[in-house]
Tab-separated table of C-alpha atoms and ligand atoms in Angstrom:
chain	number	residue	atom	x	y	z
A	1	MET	CA	292.041	88.047	25.137
A	2	PRO	CA	292.299	86.661	28.657
A	3	GLU	CA	292.444	90.237	29.848
A	4	ASN	CA	289.186	91.016	28.074
A	5	LYS	CA	287.570	88.024	29.567
A	6	ASP	CA	288.612	89.186	33.015
A	7	LYS	CA	287.038	92.541	32.305
A	8	LEU	CA	283.865	90.900	31.097
A	9	ILE	CA	283.675	88.850	34.241
A	10	GLU	CA	284.235	91.940	36.393
A	11	ALA	CA	281.495	93.799	34.545
A	12	LEU	CA	278.960	91.007	34.690
A	13	LYS	CA	279.685	90.125	38.270
A	14	ARG	CA	277.546	92.950	39.561
A	15	TYR	CA	274.482	91.532	37.897
A	16	PHE	CA	274.729	87.858	38.622
A	17	PRO	CA	274.433	85.640	41.610
A	18	GLU	CA	277.599	84.585	43.325
A	19	ARG	CA	276.899	80.927	42.506
A	20	VAL	CA	277.386	81.574	38.802
A	21	PHE	CA	280.725	83.164	39.295
A	22	SER	CA	282.561	81.351	41.985
A	23	LYS	CA	283.423	78.491	39.677
A	24	ILE	CA	284.185	80.520	36.572
A	25	GLU	CA	286.479	82.770	38.493
A	26	ARG	CA	288.638	79.848	39.331
A	27	ASP	CA	288.956	78.986	35.679
A	28	PRO	CA	287.858	81.823	33.347
A	29	THR	CA	288.479	79.713	30.232
A	30	LYS	CA	285.369	77.739	31.163
A	31	LEU	CA	283.055	80.714	30.801
A	32	LYS	CA	280.269	80.085	28.312
A	33	VAL	CA	277.533	82.552	27.543
A	34	GLU	CA	274.522	81.991	25.308
A	35	GLY	CA	271.960	84.751	25.027
A	36	GLU	CA	268.558	85.280	23.461
A	37	ARG	CA	265.783	87.845	23.623
A	38	ARG	CA	262.681	86.712	25.468
A	39	TRP	CA	259.343	88.194	26.371
A	40	VAL	CA	258.857	87.597	30.079
A	41	THR	CA	256.914	88.673	33.118
A	42	ILE	CA	258.969	89.224	36.243
A	43	LEU	CA	257.791	89.151	39.829
A	44	PHE	CA	259.781	90.738	42.620
A	45	GLY	CA	258.602	90.024	46.145
A	46	ASP	CA	259.981	91.239	49.412
A	47	LEU	CA	259.122	89.923	52.850
A	48	SER	CA	259.285	92.819	55.245
A	49	GLY	CA	259.711	92.043	58.898
A	50	PHE	CA	262.202	89.261	58.288
A	51	THR	CA	265.225	91.279	59.280
A	52	ALA	CA	263.579	92.328	62.540
A	53	LEU	CA	262.638	88.734	63.084
A	54	THR	CA	266.117	87.327	62.686
A	55	GLU	CA	267.278	89.765	65.344
A	56	LYS	CA	264.549	88.811	67.770
A	57	LEU	CA	264.718	85.063	67.339
A	58	LYS	CA	267.559	83.625	69.319
A	59	GLY	CA	268.538	80.217	67.969
A	60	PRO	CA	269.490	79.555	64.363
A	61	GLU	CA	267.113	76.561	64.332
A	62	GLU	CA	264.185	78.822	65.111
A	63	ILE	CA	265.136	81.165	62.315
A	64	VAL	CA	265.476	78.323	59.846
A	65	THR	CA	262.081	76.903	60.808
A	66	VAL	CA	260.339	80.227	60.275
A	67	ILE	CA	262.137	80.930	57.018
A	68	ASN	CA	261.277	77.468	55.718
A	69	ARG	CA	257.657	77.953	56.591
A	70	TYR	CA	257.433	81.079	54.480
A	71	PHE	CA	259.662	80.117	51.609
A	72	SER	CA	258.237	76.654	51.122
A	73	ARG	CA	254.789	78.267	50.766
A	74	MET	CA	256.210	80.726	48.217
A	75	LEU	CA	257.801	77.857	46.307
A	76	GLU	CA	254.540	75.945	46.228
A	77	ILE	CA	252.818	78.960	44.735
A	78	VAL	CA	255.566	79.515	42.175
A	79	GLY	CA	255.228	75.851	41.190
A	80	LYS	CA	251.466	76.044	40.970
A	81	TYR	CA	251.662	78.764	38.318
A	82	GLY	CA	254.662	77.344	36.467
A	83	GLY	CA	257.103	80.124	37.349
A	84	ASP	CA	260.834	79.782	37.683
A	85	LEU	CA	262.473	80.953	40.864
A	86	ASP	CA	265.392	82.944	39.541
A	87	LYS	CA	266.935	84.339	42.681
A	88	LEU	CA	266.594	84.366	46.412
A	89	VAL	CA	268.316	87.408	47.781
A	90	GLY	CA	268.013	87.728	51.532
A	91	ASP	CA	264.300	88.072	52.148
A	92	ALA	CA	263.438	88.895	48.549
A	93	ILE	CA	262.540	86.624	45.655
A	94	MET	CA	262.618	87.089	41.918
A	95	VAL	CA	260.419	84.807	39.850
A	96	LEU	CA	260.349	84.539	36.071
A	97	PHE	CA	257.308	83.686	33.997
A	98	GLY	CA	258.057	83.061	30.328
A	99	ALA	CA	261.611	81.767	30.637
A	100	PRO	CA	263.044	79.195	30.402
A	101	VAL	CA	259.544	77.959	29.501
A	102	ALA	CA	256.884	80.217	27.970
A	103	HIS	CA	253.112	79.944	28.392
A	104	ARG	CA	250.371	81.823	26.586
A	105	ASP	CA	249.262	83.499	29.810
A	106	ASP	CA	252.472	84.295	31.667
A	107	PRO	CA	251.381	87.756	32.911
A	108	LEU	CA	248.185	86.279	34.343
A	109	ARG	CA	250.160	83.499	35.998
A	110	ALA	CA	252.487	86.039	37.599
A	111	VAL	CA	249.707	88.231	38.966
A	112	SER	CA	247.752	85.198	40.206
A	113	ALA	CA	250.864	83.942	41.972
A	114	ALA	CA	251.382	87.367	43.542
A	115	LEU	CA	247.813	87.502	44.868
A	116	ASP	CA	248.195	83.999	46.289
A	117	MET	CA	251.489	84.953	47.931
A	118	ILE	CA	249.988	87.980	49.663
A	119	LYS	CA	247.104	85.816	50.863
A	120	ALA	CA	249.408	83.038	52.073
A	121	VAL	CA	251.601	85.449	54.013
A	122	SER	CA	248.607	86.970	55.736
A	123	GLU	CA	247.228	83.522	56.567
A	124	LEU	CA	250.534	82.407	58.033
A	125	GLY	CA	250.073	85.263	60.497
A	126	SER	CA	252.569	86.857	62.802
A	127	VAL	CA	255.485	85.064	64.416
A	128	ASP	CA	255.883	84.701	68.176
A	129	THR	CA	259.251	85.702	69.570
A	130	PRO	CA	260.462	86.199	73.160
A	131	ASP	CA	260.074	89.941	72.492
A	132	GLY	CA	256.486	89.685	71.324
A	133	LYS	CA	254.819	89.156	67.955
A	134	VAL	CA	256.449	90.177	64.705
A	135	ASP	CA	254.260	90.856	61.680
A	136	ILE	CA	255.466	89.576	58.340
A	137	ASN	CA	254.250	91.339	55.229
A	138	MET	CA	254.936	90.999	51.580
A	139	SER	CA	255.131	93.638	48.875
A	140	ILE	CA	255.289	92.716	45.197
A	141	GLY	CA	256.125	94.414	41.902
A	142	ILE	CA	255.387	92.891	38.483
A	143	ASN	CA	256.443	93.948	35.018
A	144	THR	CA	256.310	92.505	31.495
A	145	GLY	CA	258.690	93.103	28.627
A	146	GLU	CA	261.656	91.968	26.642
A	147	VAL	CA	264.830	90.859	28.364
A	148	VAL	CA	268.045	89.238	27.366
A	149	ALA	CA	267.996	85.741	28.762
A	150	LEU	CA	271.420	84.396	29.406
A	151	ASN	CA	272.492	80.894	29.845
A	152	MET	CA	275.907	81.097	31.345
A	153	GLY	CA	278.367	79.115	33.309
A	154	SER	CA	280.805	76.355	32.659
A	155	ASP	CA	280.477	73.151	30.703
A	156	ASP	CA	279.232	71.091	33.589
A	157	ARG	CA	276.826	73.617	35.008
A	158	MET	CA	274.901	76.328	33.216
A	159	GLU	CA	272.854	78.914	35.070
A	160	TYR	CA	269.907	80.704	33.600
A	161	THR	CA	269.098	84.309	34.315
A	162	VAL	CA	267.761	87.445	32.658
A	163	MET	CA	268.923	91.012	32.486
A	164	GLY	CA	267.704	94.300	31.099
A	165	ASP	CA	265.782	97.398	31.956
A	166	VAL	CA	262.599	95.417	32.546
A	167	VAL	CA	264.288	93.695	35.478
A	168	ASN	CA	265.387	96.956	37.099
A	169	THR	CA	261.966	98.523	36.658
A	170	THR	CA	260.330	95.529	38.323
A	171	SER	CA	262.519	95.896	41.337
A	172	ARG	CA	261.654	99.611	41.523
A	173	LEU	CA	257.946	98.763	41.335
A	174	GLU	CA	258.393	96.432	44.267
A	175	GLY	CA	260.144	99.274	46.062
A	176	ILE	CA	257.095	101.516	45.866
A	177	ALA	CA	254.580	98.795	46.789
A	178	ASN	CA	253.241	99.035	50.332
A	179	PRO	CA	253.091	95.909	52.496
A	180	GLY	CA	250.324	93.657	51.201
A	181	GLU	CA	250.276	95.373	47.808
A	182	VAL	CA	250.835	94.080	44.281
A	183	ILE	CA	251.920	96.887	41.951
A	184	ILE	CA	251.927	96.126	38.228
A	185	SER	CA	253.113	98.061	35.192
A	186	GLU	CA	250.975	99.021	32.212
A	187	PRO	CA	252.223	96.212	29.902
A	188	THR	CA	251.306	93.658	32.575
A	189	TYR	CA	247.966	95.357	33.235
A	190	ASN	CA	247.038	95.160	29.548
A	191	GLU	CA	247.445	91.395	29.615
A	192	VAL	CA	245.481	90.699	32.797
A	193	LYS	CA	242.746	93.313	32.926
A	194	ASP	CA	240.008	90.957	31.737
A	195	GLU	CA	240.617	88.581	34.601
A	196	ILE	CA	241.992	90.713	37.422
A	197	GLU	CA	240.311	93.685	39.076
A	198	CYS	CA	242.885	96.484	39.181
A	199	GLU	CA	242.964	100.023	40.476
A	200	LYS	CA	244.593	102.738	38.403
A	201	LEU	CA	247.070	104.731	40.487
A	202	GLU	CA	248.832	108.051	39.967
A	203	GLU	CA	251.677	108.024	37.470
A	204	VAL	CA	255.094	107.689	39.052
A	205	THR	CA	258.591	108.568	37.981
A	206	LEU	CA	260.851	105.745	39.019
A	207	LYS	CA	264.361	106.321	40.277
A	208	GLY	CA	266.785	106.708	37.394
A	209	LYS	CA	264.028	107.333	34.816
A	210	LYS	CA	263.017	110.462	32.987
A	211	GLU	CA	259.466	109.652	31.958
A	212	PRO	CA	256.648	108.916	34.422
A	213	ILE	CA	254.870	105.584	33.961
A	214	GLN	CA	251.334	104.438	34.631
A	215	ILE	CA	250.974	101.858	37.382
A	216	TYR	CA	248.128	99.783	38.782
A	217	ARG	CA	247.344	97.955	41.985
A	218	ALA	CA	246.169	94.373	41.344
A	219	LEU	CA	243.278	93.567	43.676
A	220	HIS	CA	241.609	90.223	43.031
A	221	TYR	CA	240.150	87.864	40.438
A	222	LYS	CA	237.006	89.237	38.874
A	223	VAL	CA	235.362	85.853	39.364
A	224	LYS	CA	236.535	82.599	40.853
A	225	GLU	CA	238.411	80.384	38.411
A	226	VAL	CA	235.721	77.685	38.327
A	227	GLU	CA	232.961	80.221	37.762
A	228	ARG	CA	234.749	82.051	34.992
A	229	GLU	CA	232.726	82.033	31.793
A	230	GLU	CA	234.348	80.043	29.043
A	231	GLU	CA	234.776	82.285	26.034
A	232	PHE	CA	233.415	79.594	23.742
A	233	PRO	CA	229.878	78.235	24.133
A	234	PHE	CA	229.795	74.536	24.921
A	235	VAL	CA	229.215	72.194	22.014
A	236	ASP	CA	227.205	69.383	23.424
A	237	ARG	CA	228.987	66.082	23.816
A	238	GLU	CA	225.912	64.013	24.471
A	239	GLU	CA	227.515	60.600	24.446
A	240	GLU	CA	230.268	61.537	26.872
A	241	LYS	CA	227.889	63.339	29.184
A	242	LYS	CA	225.472	60.436	29.140
A	243	PHE	CA	228.108	57.902	30.068
A	244	LEU	CA	229.551	59.970	32.910
A	245	LEU	CA	226.220	61.174	34.284
A	246	GLU	CA	224.808	57.632	34.361
A	247	TYR	CA	227.889	56.487	36.215
A	248	ILE	CA	227.503	59.298	38.724
A	249	GLU	CA	223.868	58.327	39.327
A	250	LYS	CA	224.999	54.786	40.169
A	251	VAL	CA	227.659	56.159	42.490
A	252	LYS	CA	224.987	58.124	44.321
A	253	LYS	CA	223.258	54.804	44.953
A	254	GLY	CA	226.352	53.124	46.388
A	255	LYS	CA	228.566	52.108	43.473
A	256	SER	CA	232.187	53.176	43.332
A	257	GLY	CA	234.781	53.440	40.567
A	258	LYS	CA	237.817	54.927	38.938
A	259	ILE	CA	237.430	56.210	35.389
A	260	SER	CA	240.251	57.165	33.084
A	261	VAL	CA	238.994	59.837	30.704
A	262	TYR	CA	241.710	59.820	28.098
A	263	GLY	CA	242.583	61.384	24.777
A	264	SER	CA	245.256	63.612	23.348
A	265	TYR	CA	245.691	67.177	24.483
A	266	GLY	CA	243.107	69.781	23.643
A	267	LEU	CA	240.384	67.267	22.751
A	268	GLY	CA	238.081	68.706	25.375
A	269	LYS	CA	238.469	66.351	28.356
A	270	SER	CA	238.486	69.091	30.979
A	271	ARG	CA	235.625	70.978	29.432
A	272	VAL	CA	233.302	67.951	29.411
A	273	CYS	CA	234.086	67.256	33.050
A	274	LYS	CA	233.601	70.877	33.995
A	275	GLU	CA	230.195	71.039	32.302
A	276	ILE	CA	229.082	67.872	34.047
A	277	ILE	CA	230.290	68.959	37.463
A	278	LYS	CA	228.562	72.302	37.116
A	279	GLY	CA	225.270	70.491	36.636
A	280	ILE	CA	225.273	67.704	39.225
A	281	GLU	CA	223.641	68.046	42.612
A	282	GLY	CA	224.062	66.200	45.860
A	283	VAL	CA	227.668	65.208	45.198
A	284	ARG	CA	230.707	66.747	46.841
A	285	THR	CA	233.625	67.426	44.465
A	286	ILE	CA	237.341	67.496	45.129
A	287	HIS	CA	239.354	68.991	42.284
A	288	VAL	CA	243.013	68.031	41.938
A	289	LYS	CA	245.342	69.051	39.134
A	290	GLY	CA	248.709	67.803	37.959
A	291	ARG	CA	251.226	70.561	37.254
A	292	GLU	CA	253.884	70.423	34.620
A	293	PHE	CA	256.584	71.952	36.786
A	294	ILE	CA	256.348	70.825	40.332
A	295	PRO	CA	258.716	71.794	43.069
A	296	ASN	CA	260.052	68.887	45.003
A	297	ILE	CA	257.301	68.815	47.587
A	298	PRO	CA	255.600	65.530	48.507
A	299	TYR	CA	251.845	65.378	47.829
A	300	PHE	CA	252.072	68.691	46.014
A	301	ALA	CA	248.739	68.301	44.200
A	302	ILE	CA	246.834	67.401	47.347
A	303	ARG	CA	248.457	70.231	49.284
A	304	GLU	CA	247.270	72.616	46.620
A	305	TRP	CA	243.699	71.389	46.919
A	306	ILE	CA	243.842	71.611	50.732
A	307	ARG	CA	244.999	75.238	50.565
A	308	ASP	CA	242.173	76.118	48.180
A	309	GLU	CA	239.596	74.383	50.314
A	310	TYR	CA	240.710	75.115	53.863
A	311	GLY	CA	243.459	77.775	53.742
A	312	GLU	CA	245.966	77.329	56.549
A	313	SER	CA	243.652	75.483	58.929
A	314	PRO	CA	242.615	72.143	57.443
A	315	PRO	CA	240.866	69.428	59.466
A	316	ASP	CA	243.188	67.335	61.654
A	317	SER	CA	243.148	64.352	59.329
A	318	LEU	CA	244.590	66.471	56.491
A	319	SER	CA	247.203	68.437	58.417
A	320	ILE	CA	249.744	65.665	57.844
A	321	PHE	CA	249.900	66.605	54.147
A	322	LEU	CA	251.170	70.057	55.020
A	323	ARG	CA	254.027	68.912	57.209
A	324	GLU	CA	257.597	68.992	56.006
A	325	PRO	CA	258.627	65.425	55.153
A	326	GLU	CA	261.589	65.388	57.515
A	327	GLU	CA	259.181	65.916	60.405
A	328	GLU	CA	257.522	62.565	59.690
A	329	SER	CA	258.967	59.115	59.522
A	330	ASP	CA	256.821	56.609	57.690
A	331	LEU	CA	255.076	59.452	55.877
A	332	LYS	CA	253.385	57.366	53.185
A	333	LYS	CA	251.725	54.927	55.568
A	334	LYS	CA	250.420	57.665	57.826
A	335	VAL	CA	249.172	59.704	54.911
A	336	GLU	CA	247.273	56.736	53.490
A	337	SER	CA	245.434	56.101	56.723
A	338	ARG	CA	244.682	59.784	57.366
A	339	TRP	CA	243.430	60.223	53.811
A	340	SER	CA	241.008	57.322	54.062
A	341	GLU	CA	239.865	58.608	57.443
A	342	TYR	CA	239.137	61.994	55.873
A	343	LEU	CA	237.279	60.427	52.930
A	344	LYS	CA	235.210	58.289	55.273
A	345	GLY	CA	234.057	61.416	57.067
A	346	VAL	CA	233.071	63.052	53.802
A	347	LEU	CA	231.340	59.935	52.465
A	348	ASN	CA	229.222	59.685	55.588
A	349	VAL	CA	227.624	62.927	54.566
A	350	SER	CA	227.465	62.692	50.755
A	351	PRO	CA	228.713	60.890	47.662
A	352	LEU	CA	232.090	62.129	46.504
A	353	LEU	CA	233.630	62.810	43.125
A	354	ILE	CA	237.373	63.306	42.895
A	355	TRP	CA	238.154	65.072	39.620
A	356	ILE	CA	241.793	64.875	38.593
A	357	GLU	CA	243.104	66.908	35.676
A	358	ASP	CA	246.378	66.154	33.900
A	359	TRP	CA	247.079	62.872	35.615
A	360	GLU	CA	250.498	62.455	34.002
A	361	HIS	CA	251.714	65.629	35.665
A	362	LEU	CA	250.724	64.658	39.202
A	363	ASP	CA	253.620	64.487	41.628
A	364	PRO	CA	254.555	60.806	42.113
A	365	LEU	CA	253.283	60.455	45.686
A	366	THR	CA	249.847	61.850	44.882
A	367	GLY	CA	249.651	59.590	41.825
A	368	GLU	CA	250.539	56.583	43.944
A	369	LEU	CA	247.992	57.522	46.597
A	370	PHE	CA	245.170	57.554	44.061
A	371	THR	CA	246.342	54.418	42.293
A	372	LYS	CA	246.558	52.359	45.469
A	373	MET	CA	243.489	53.822	47.097
A	374	GLU	CA	240.607	51.522	47.931
A	375	GLU	CA	237.210	52.292	46.486
A	376	PRO	CA	234.719	52.822	49.264
A	377	GLU	CA	231.036	53.023	48.303
A	378	ARG	CA	229.801	56.280	46.809
A	379	LEU	CA	233.262	57.386	45.731
A	380	LEU	CA	234.080	58.083	42.102
A	381	ILE	CA	237.436	59.133	40.701
A	382	ILE	CA	237.483	60.725	37.257
A	383	ALA	CA	241.051	61.169	36.067
A	384	GLU	CA	241.970	62.896	32.813
A	385	SER	CA	245.078	61.836	30.980
A	386	GLU	CA	246.525	61.538	27.512
A	387	GLU	CA	247.067	57.771	27.735
A	388	PRO	CA	244.650	55.328	29.386
A	389	ILE	CA	245.470	54.712	33.059
A	390	PRO	CA	245.901	50.977	33.660
A	391	GLU	CA	243.399	49.341	36.012
A	392	PHE	CA	240.904	52.191	35.665
A	393	THR	CA	237.685	51.953	33.659
A	394	GLN	CA	238.644	53.327	30.241
A	395	PHE	CA	236.706	56.078	28.562
A	396	GLU	CA	238.132	57.622	25.441
A	397	ILE	CA	237.378	61.205	24.378
A	398	LYS	CA	237.286	61.379	20.592
A	399	PRO	CA	237.630	64.266	18.162
A	400	ILE	CA	234.359	66.066	17.480
A	401	GLU	CA	232.248	65.327	14.399
A	402	GLU	CA	231.876	67.600	11.439
A	403	SER	CA	228.374	68.655	12.540
A	404	GLN	CA	229.841	69.804	15.848
A	405	VAL	CA	232.640	71.667	14.098
A	406	ARG	CA	229.893	73.477	12.194
A	407	GLU	CA	227.902	74.256	15.323
A	408	LEU	CA	230.858	75.740	17.188
A	409	SER	CA	232.164	77.635	14.177
A	410	GLU	CA	228.807	79.236	13.404
A	411	ASN	CA	228.410	80.192	17.032
A	412	ILE	CA	231.717	81.974	17.002
A	413	LEU	CA	231.828	83.440	13.523
A	414	ASP	CA	228.184	84.412	13.599
A	415	TYR	CA	227.517	83.568	9.959
A	416	PRO	CA	226.658	80.333	8.111
A	417	VAL	CA	229.742	78.297	7.336
A	418	SER	CA	230.093	77.189	3.713
A	419	GLU	CA	230.853	73.570	2.853
A	420	HIS	CA	234.242	74.672	1.676
A	421	LEU	CA	235.106	76.458	4.928
A	422	LEU	CA	233.712	73.576	6.970
A	423	LYS	CA	235.969	71.145	5.169
A	424	PHE	CA	238.943	73.398	5.787
A	425	LEU	CA	238.177	73.778	9.504
A	426	SER	CA	237.500	70.071	10.027
A	427	GLU	CA	240.637	68.992	8.226
A	428	LYS	CA	242.943	71.527	9.819
A	429	SER	CA	241.658	70.986	13.347
A	430	GLU	CA	241.171	67.225	13.005
A	431	GLY	CA	238.246	67.644	15.387
A	432	ASN	CA	240.531	68.878	18.147
A	433	LEU	CA	238.853	71.662	20.087
A	434	TYR	CA	241.992	73.461	21.020
A	435	SER	CA	243.132	73.638	17.386
A	436	LEU	CA	239.679	74.627	16.226
A	437	LYS	CA	239.602	77.441	18.768
A	438	LEU	CA	242.942	78.714	17.506
A	439	LEU	CA	241.730	78.676	13.922
A	440	LEU	CA	238.484	80.467	14.740
A	441	GLY	CA	240.295	82.975	16.928
A	442	TRP	CA	242.667	83.700	14.113
A	443	MET	CA	239.775	84.127	11.661
A	444	THR	CA	237.852	86.546	13.863
A	445	GLU	CA	240.963	88.607	14.524
A	446	ASN	CA	241.742	88.868	10.826
A	447	GLU	CA	238.271	89.629	9.560
B	1	LIG	N1	232.553	70.790	23.880
B	1	LIG	C1	233.207	71.960	23.798
B	1	LIG	N2	232.589	73.070	23.357
B	1	LIG	C2	233.238	74.240	23.241
B	1	LIG	N3	234.511	74.416	23.571
B	1	LIG	C3	235.190	73.362	24.036
B	1	LIG	C4	234.583	72.086	24.176
B	1	LIG	N4	235.493	71.215	24.646
B	1	LIG	C5	236.610	71.935	24.806
B	1	LIG	N5	236.449	73.215	24.446
B	1	LIG	C6	237.463	74.259	24.494
B	1	LIG	O1	238.642	73.798	23.844
B	1	LIG	C7	239.803	74.058	24.635
B	1	LIG	C8	240.512	72.754	24.978
B	1	LIG	O2	239.665	71.969	25.767
B	1	LIG	P1	240.095	71.272	27.146
B	1	LIG	O3	240.963	72.184	27.933
B	1	LIG	O4	238.875	70.770	27.785
B	1	LIG	O5	240.962	70.091	26.564
B	1	LIG	P2	241.722	68.924	27.329
B	1	LIG	O6	241.441	67.682	26.595
B	1	LIG	O7	241.383	68.961	28.777
B	1	LIG	O8	243.211	69.366	27.086
B	1	LIG	P3	244.513	69.075	27.983
B	1	LIG	O9	244.938	67.685	27.671
B	1	LIG	O10	245.465	70.105	27.451
B	1	LIG	O11	244.136	69.278	29.411
B	1	LIG	C9	239.305	74.806	25.860
B	1	LIG	O12	239.479	76.175	25.678
B	1	LIG	C10	237.844	74.471	25.951
B	1	LIG	O13	237.087	75.466	26.561
B	2	LIG	MG1	242.574	69.338	30.498
């Protein structure tokens, strides 16, 4: 048996990162492997120009600084879309969407991340070296399919990775992508085509394959995220809208405040806020979102908003958020004063609404910044969360009423809903919009 185990280790070694093996090799009896089949989307990205750069840059510190600049941006983007950075191999990255954690829209997350990465790399621009400028470019391949996900390692440390044909194909797709291009396979395309504008390319036969496959170039979002039509028409929530709109009117006249819009998940907190924000005039909005999986980057949520708003060249008062923490001593204090300086500038021009989604998932420093923040005139914070946020004005979002269940259901199903069906839908969904949407979606698909 030990001999077999040695053979297994030899065979697997080619496919797995060194880190997984170094320890097991020392003591093969510790090897543990657990496997399962998973549906995932894989992103392979390669930064071309890096090798040339490392030759042209003299000191190791310089190289590290440049590499950090690029890779910390990539990590931020991976975190934003809830991906899992599986491997860093030289100047290439492999990111998994759908394992270890799955989302409904993993392919869309992967393609969105890829488009953001290409944009970020082009915004970071070329790098100055003693021998002139070096351009950095990124090429990306994306594929969706079933893999074997393996959890392997020793008792005290398990490593997660995936293997299978889907992985190899993804790397080949990356290989044929030109700099600045995102090449996706047909299974990925089918999942993202409603949201992402894509260009159909010639079929290709990938190395080691017999059959040609259809590929696409992902170009851009069809519409901006905030402008995207919601698939379900809005069921009016008069009471909620009234309360929030009246508050906003007072803020326009000089009042300030922090409101905690709370209620369990899927009740419709974000949708109410979105509808209100779409309709108000004369108020500037800052939109910040907590993310479930955040890389260890201070002020992650604010950084994300800054990138959306200003790209790589934010106003001076905000540039501190983008610095690496080790470059700043006393980071928190400086950030607090720069942030209030920035807000003051904005508030001189117009009232301001800061809309925060998923408060409980904010990175701790951003959460603390908003909690401690003073409330200058004409500033309103609306924060959505599942539990009420202490010290904020509380506003609970409740399940919708039966009449609203009827309204939404008839809108979607396009026929009058019987009392019997209404009772079923109300009871099953408990007035939760997310559940109701699932039920109605299921009904329309199975008609
Ligand atoms: N009033 C409404 N009319 C029609 N659809 C709605 C309404 N409110 C919410 N929805 C839909 O129901 C789903 C869940 O709503 P939403 O995302 O706003 O919930 P949430 O409370 O913010 O959930 P979470 O806590 O997960 O952020 C969304 O797809 C949304 O478009
Ligand atoms: Mg929400």
